[in-house]
Amino acid sequence: MARVNHADFATVQVREGMAHLSFDLGSGNTSVSVPRIINDAHWHKRSILTVDGRYSKHTVSPKKADILDVVGMLYVGGLPLNYTTKRIGPVLNTHTHGHTHNRSVDMENPVSSYRVGSCFANPQPGSYFDGTGYAKAVATYRVGNDMSVDLEFRTSSSSGVLLAISSQKMDGVGIELNNGRLLFHADNGVGRVSAAHQPDEEAGLCDGQWHSVTAHKLKHRLELIVDGKKSEAASPDARSASADTNDPVYVGGYPEGLKQFGLTISTSFKGCMRNVKLTKAGKVLEVQLNKALDLKGVQPLTCPTV
């Protein structure tokens, strides 16, 4: 929190794993830290400046100033992208990967929020999709003749978009879960061709367990490998080999109004995904959803346990 000109400010940050307090009441800034590592994924309590009620440090403002004159805006977990820190000093731009709670601050109803999700009990690595949106993961990607997609997912829903790359004219590729079947589509401009995986079990791919998917586009041919089982398909027109895209990569869904020639559904995915990779000409692009260009209904880096 800070005054408009930052003559007064107060900030609590985690630096190098320890809690740091800095403030200025108008007569000079001061800072103090507690030499106790707290980035251990456990809950910690902080006051000025006490950690877990046992480890504390005290400091006194210069000239015995005792009024913190700030505007009525409190930021928790990070700062807006266009926020100028001025005298506060170097604030870490990597927003807090963790959770906070406080009885006196209504964290459930903030004035505004940006990429703030829910707390999950016993979370595991991955990204959570709540079934309402998508992640715009890469600005532009050319599919061309050959490319591969690798990902892992788990869900209890029978349908949902997993990944899509499409031009707005006629070419594209996509992976979707459609009524329990896993489908890999490609359109090189002469019509969609699809490789399909039909699971054996009754619950199949909607059992809440992790499933692996590898999809290869090899010119006019498709190979789909789901949990080690391969399915294949090929276009009758072998002369059309390239999906000419220079378009975004969408994961878990896509914005309303966009054409997707590599999909047959528009249902957003609900569940968790991890280890999403695109491979072309031997170069692997690891899709990091915490760095996505746009997120809607997606909580990166954490998944609830089953």
Coordinates of C-alpha atoms in Angstrom, one line a residue:
M1 CA 0.0 0.0 0.0
A2 CA 1.2 3.5 -0.8
R3 CA 0.4 7.2 -1.0
V4 CA -0.1 8.5 -4.5
N5 CA 3.4 10.0 -4.6
H6 CA 4.8 7.1 -2.5
A7 CA 6.0 9.6 0.2
D8 CA 4.4 7.0 2.6
F9 CA 4.3 3.3 1.8
A10 CA 4.4 -0.1 3.4
T11 CA 5.2 -3.4 1.8
V12 CA 5.7 -7.0 3.0
Q13 CA 7.5 -9.3 0.5
V14 CA 9.1 -12.7 0.4
R15 CA 12.7 -12.3 -0.8
E16 CA 15.1 -15.3 -0.9
G17 CA 12.5 -17.3 1.1
M18 CA 12.3 -14.8 4.0
A19 CA 9.7 -12.2 5.0
H20 CA 10.8 -8.6 4.6
L21 CA 8.9 -5.5 5.8
S22 CA 9.7 -2.0 4.4
F23 CA 7.9 1.2 5.2
D24 CA 8.2 5.0 5.3
L25 CA 5.9 7.1 7.4
G26 CA 7.1 10.3 5.8
S27 CA 10.3 10.7 7.6
G28 CA 12.6 8.1 6.0
N29 CA 12.3 4.5 5.0
T30 CA 13.3 1.5 7.1
S31 CA 13.2 -2.2 6.6
V32 CA 13.6 -5.4 8.6
S33 CA 13.4 -9.1 7.9
V34 CA 13.0 -12.3 9.8
P35 CA 15.8 -14.8 9.2
R36 CA 13.5 -17.8 8.8
I37 CA 12.8 -19.6 5.5
I38 CA 9.0 -19.6 4.8
N39 CA 8.8 -20.7 1.2
D40 CA 8.1 -24.3 2.3
A41 CA 4.5 -24.6 1.0
H42 CA 3.1 -24.5 4.6
W43 CA 0.8 -21.9 6.1
H44 CA 2.6 -19.0 7.8
K45 CA 1.2 -16.1 9.8
R46 CA 2.6 -12.5 9.5
S47 CA 2.1 -9.4 11.5
I48 CA 4.6 -6.5 11.9
L49 CA 6.9 -8.4 11.6
T50 CA 6.2 -11.7 13.3
V51 CA 6.3 -15.1 11.5
D52 CA 4.3 -17.9 13.0
G53 CA 4.0 -16.2 16.4
R54 CA 7.5 -17.2 17.3
Y55 CA 10.0 -15.4 15.1
S56 CA 9.9 -11.6 15.2
K57 CA 11.9 -8.5 14.4
H58 CA 11.1 -4.9 15.4
T59 CA 12.2 -1.6 13.9
V60 CA 11.4 2.0 14.6
S61 CA 10.6 4.7 12.0
P62 CA 13.1 7.6 11.9
K63 CA 12.1 10.7 13.9
K64 CA 9.4 8.6 15.7
A65 CA 6.9 9.2 12.8
D66 CA 3.8 7.1 13.6
I67 CA 1.1 7.8 10.9
L68 CA 1.0 5.8 7.6
D69 CA -0.7 8.2 5.2
V70 CA -1.7 6.0 2.2
V71 CA -4.6 5.8 -0.2
G72 CA -7.3 3.1 0.4
M73 CA -5.9 0.5 -1.9
L74 CA -4.3 -2.7 -0.6
Y75 CA -2.6 -5.1 -3.1
V76 CA -2.1 -8.7 -2.0
G77 CA 0.0 -11.2 -3.9
G78 CA 1.5 -8.8 -6.5
L79 CA 1.0 -5.5 -8.2
P80 CA -0.8 -4.4 -11.4
L81 CA 1.4 -4.6 -14.6
N82 CA 1.2 -0.8 -15.1
Y83 CA 2.0 0.0 -11.4
T84 CA 5.0 2.3 -10.9
T85 CA 6.8 1.4 -7.7
K86 CA 8.7 4.7 -7.4
R87 CA 10.3 4.6 -3.9
I88 CA 9.1 1.2 -2.9
G89 CA 12.1 -0.4 -4.5
P90 CA 12.5 -3.4 -6.7
V91 CA 9.3 -5.4 -6.3
L92 CA 9.5 -9.0 -7.6
N93 CA 7.4 -9.2 -10.8
T94 CA 6.9 -13.0 -10.4
H95 CA 3.6 -12.9 -8.6
T96 CA 3.3 -15.1 -5.5
H97 CA 2.7 -18.7 -6.2
G98 CA 0.8 -19.6 -3.0
H99 CA -2.2 -18.6 -1.0
T100 CA -3.1 -16.0 1.6
H101 CA -6.0 -15.8 4.1
N102 CA -7.0 -13.2 6.6
R103 CA -10.2 -12.8 8.7
S104 CA -10.2 -9.0 8.4
V105 CA -9.7 -8.7 4.6
D106 CA -12.4 -10.1 2.4
M107 CA -10.3 -12.0 -0.1
E108 CA -13.3 -13.7 -1.6
N109 CA -14.7 -10.3 -2.9
P110 CA -11.8 -8.1 -4.0
V111 CA -12.3 -4.8 -5.8
S112 CA -10.4 -6.4 -8.7
S113 CA -8.2 -9.5 -9.3
Y114 CA -5.9 -10.8 -12.0
R115 CA -5.0 -14.5 -12.4
V116 CA -6.0 -15.3 -8.8
G117 CA -7.4 -18.8 -8.3
S118 CA -8.6 -20.9 -5.4
C119 CA -6.7 -22.9 -2.8
F120 CA -6.6 -26.6 -3.4
A121 CA -6.1 -29.2 -0.7
N122 CA -3.0 -31.3 -1.5
P123 CA -2.4 -29.7 -4.9
Q124 CA -0.4 -31.4 -7.6
P125 CA 1.5 -30.0 -10.6
G126 CA -0.5 -29.1 -13.7
S127 CA -3.0 -26.5 -14.7
Y128 CA -6.7 -26.5 -13.8
F129 CA -9.4 -25.7 -16.3
D130 CA -12.9 -24.9 -14.8
G131 CA -14.8 -25.6 -18.0
T132 CA -15.6 -22.0 -18.8
G133 CA -12.7 -20.7 -20.8
Y134 CA -9.3 -21.4 -22.4
A135 CA -5.6 -20.5 -22.5
K136 CA -4.1 -18.6 -25.4
A137 CA -0.7 -20.3 -25.0
V138 CA 1.3 -19.2 -28.0
A139 CA 0.8 -16.1 -30.2
T140 CA 1.5 -17.7 -33.6
Y141 CA 2.4 -21.3 -34.7
R142 CA 2.9 -22.7 -38.2
V143 CA 1.7 -26.4 -38.4
G144 CA 3.0 -27.0 -41.9
N145 CA 3.7 -30.6 -43.1
D146 CA 4.8 -32.3 -39.9
M147 CA 4.4 -31.6 -36.2
S148 CA 3.6 -33.4 -33.0
V149 CA 1.7 -32.6 -29.8
D150 CA 2.2 -34.2 -26.4
L151 CA 0.1 -33.7 -23.4
E152 CA -1.4 -35.3 -20.3
F153 CA -4.9 -34.7 -19.0
R154 CA -7.4 -35.9 -16.4
T155 CA -11.1 -35.2 -16.3
S156 CA -14.5 -36.6 -15.3
S157 CA -16.2 -34.9 -18.3
S158 CA -16.9 -36.8 -21.5
S159 CA -16.3 -33.9 -23.9
G160 CA -13.9 -30.9 -24.1
V161 CA -11.4 -29.2 -26.3
L162 CA -7.8 -30.1 -25.4
L163 CA -5.8 -28.1 -28.0
A164 CA -6.5 -26.2 -31.2
I165 CA -4.5 -24.4 -33.9
S166 CA -6.4 -23.0 -36.9
S167 CA -6.3 -20.4 -39.6
Q168 CA -9.5 -18.5 -40.2
K169 CA -9.7 -19.7 -43.9
M170 CA -9.5 -23.5 -44.1
D171 CA -6.5 -25.2 -42.4
G172 CA -6.0 -26.4 -38.9
V173 CA -5.4 -29.1 -36.3
G174 CA -7.1 -30.0 -33.1
I175 CA -7.4 -32.5 -30.3
E176 CA -10.7 -33.0 -28.5
L177 CA -12.5 -35.4 -26.1
N178 CA -15.9 -36.0 -27.7
N179 CA -18.4 -38.2 -25.9
G180 CA -15.7 -40.2 -24.4
R181 CA -13.6 -40.7 -27.6
L182 CA -10.3 -39.0 -28.1
L183 CA -10.1 -37.4 -31.6
F184 CA -7.1 -35.9 -33.5
H185 CA -8.2 -33.8 -36.5
A186 CA -6.3 -32.1 -39.3
D187 CA -7.3 -30.1 -42.3
N188 CA -4.7 -29.4 -45.0
G189 CA -7.3 -27.4 -47.0
V190 CA -9.1 -30.3 -48.7
G191 CA -11.3 -31.4 -45.8
R192 CA -10.9 -32.7 -42.3
V193 CA -9.3 -36.1 -41.6
S194 CA -9.5 -37.7 -38.1
A195 CA -7.8 -40.3 -36.0
A196 CA -9.9 -41.7 -33.2
H197 CA -9.2 -43.5 -30.0
Q198 CA -12.1 -45.5 -28.4
P199 CA -11.3 -46.5 -24.9
D200 CA -12.2 -50.0 -23.7
E201 CA -13.2 -49.4 -20.1
E202 CA -16.6 -48.1 -19.2
A203 CA -15.3 -45.0 -17.5
G204 CA -12.6 -44.8 -20.2
L205 CA -10.8 -41.4 -20.4
C206 CA -13.3 -39.7 -18.0
D207 CA -12.2 -41.5 -14.9
G208 CA -10.4 -38.6 -13.2
Q209 CA -7.0 -40.3 -13.8
W210 CA -4.1 -39.0 -15.8
H211 CA -4.0 -40.1 -19.5
S212 CA -1.2 -39.4 -22.0
V213 CA -1.7 -38.2 -25.6
T214 CA 0.8 -38.0 -28.4
A215 CA -0.5 -36.8 -31.8
H216 CA 1.7 -36.8 -34.9
K217 CA 0.8 -35.0 -38.2
L218 CA 2.9 -36.5 -40.9
K219 CA 1.9 -34.6 -44.1
H220 CA -1.5 -36.1 -45.0
R221 CA -1.3 -38.9 -42.4
L222 CA -2.2 -38.8 -38.7
E223 CA -1.0 -41.0 -35.8
L224 CA -2.7 -40.8 -32.4
I225 CA -1.3 -42.6 -29.4
V226 CA -3.4 -42.6 -26.2
D227 CA -2.0 -44.4 -23.1
G228 CA 0.3 -46.4 -25.5
K229 CA -2.4 -47.4 -27.9
K230 CA -2.0 -46.2 -31.5
S231 CA -4.7 -45.1 -34.0
E232 CA -4.1 -43.9 -37.6
A233 CA -5.8 -42.1 -40.4
A234 CA -4.9 -40.6 -43.7
S235 CA -6.4 -38.1 -46.2
P236 CA -7.3 -39.5 -49.6
D237 CA -5.5 -36.6 -51.2
A238 CA -1.8 -37.2 -50.5
R239 CA -0.8 -34.2 -52.6
S240 CA -2.2 -31.8 -49.9
A241 CA 0.4 -32.1 -47.1
S242 CA 0.6 -28.8 -45.3
A243 CA -1.8 -27.1 -42.8
D244 CA -1.0 -23.5 -43.4
T245 CA -1.5 -21.8 -40.1
N246 CA 0.2 -18.8 -38.6
D247 CA -2.2 -18.5 -35.7
P248 CA -2.5 -18.9 -31.9
V249 CA -2.3 -22.1 -30.0
Y250 CA -5.4 -22.5 -27.7
V251 CA -5.4 -25.0 -24.9
G252 CA -8.6 -26.1 -23.2
G253 CA -11.0 -24.2 -25.4
Y254 CA -11.0 -21.1 -27.6
P255 CA -12.7 -17.7 -27.8
E256 CA -16.3 -17.5 -29.1
G257 CA -16.5 -16.5 -32.7
L258 CA -13.2 -18.0 -33.9
K259 CA -13.2 -20.7 -36.6
Q260 CA -11.5 -24.0 -35.7
F261 CA -11.1 -26.3 -38.7
G262 CA -9.4 -28.9 -36.6
L263 CA -12.3 -29.4 -34.2
T264 CA -15.9 -30.6 -34.2
I265 CA -16.9 -29.2 -30.8
S266 CA -16.6 -26.0 -28.9
T267 CA -17.0 -27.3 -25.3
S268 CA -14.4 -26.0 -23.0
F269 CA -12.3 -28.6 -21.2
K270 CA -12.9 -29.1 -17.4
G271 CA -10.1 -30.8 -15.6
C272 CA -6.3 -30.7 -15.4
M273 CA -3.6 -30.7 -18.0
R274 CA 0.2 -30.9 -17.8
N275 CA 3.3 -31.4 -19.9
V276 CA 1.9 -29.8 -23.0
K277 CA 4.6 -29.8 -25.7
L278 CA 4.7 -29.0 -29.4
T279 CA 7.5 -30.5 -31.6
K280 CA 8.4 -29.4 -35.1
A281 CA 11.7 -30.1 -37.0
G282 CA 13.2 -31.5 -33.8
K283 CA 12.5 -28.4 -31.8
V284 CA 10.4 -28.8 -28.7
L285 CA 8.2 -25.9 -27.5
E286 CA 7.1 -26.5 -23.9
V287 CA 3.8 -24.7 -23.4
Q288 CA 4.0 -22.9 -20.0
L289 CA 0.4 -21.8 -19.1
N290 CA 1.6 -19.5 -16.3
K291 CA 3.1 -17.4 -19.1
A292 CA 0.0 -17.6 -21.4
L293 CA -1.0 -14.5 -23.4
D294 CA -4.6 -14.8 -22.2
L295 CA -6.3 -17.0 -19.5
K296 CA -10.0 -17.4 -18.9
G297 CA -11.2 -19.9 -16.4
V298 CA -7.7 -21.4 -16.1
Q299 CA -5.6 -21.7 -13.0
P300 CA -2.0 -22.4 -14.0
L301 CA 0.6 -24.4 -12.0
T302 CA -1.8 -26.1 -9.6
C303 CA -4.4 -28.9 -9.8
P304 CA -6.8 -30.2 -7.1
T305 CA -6.3 -33.9 -6.2
V306 CA -8.9 -36.4 -7.3

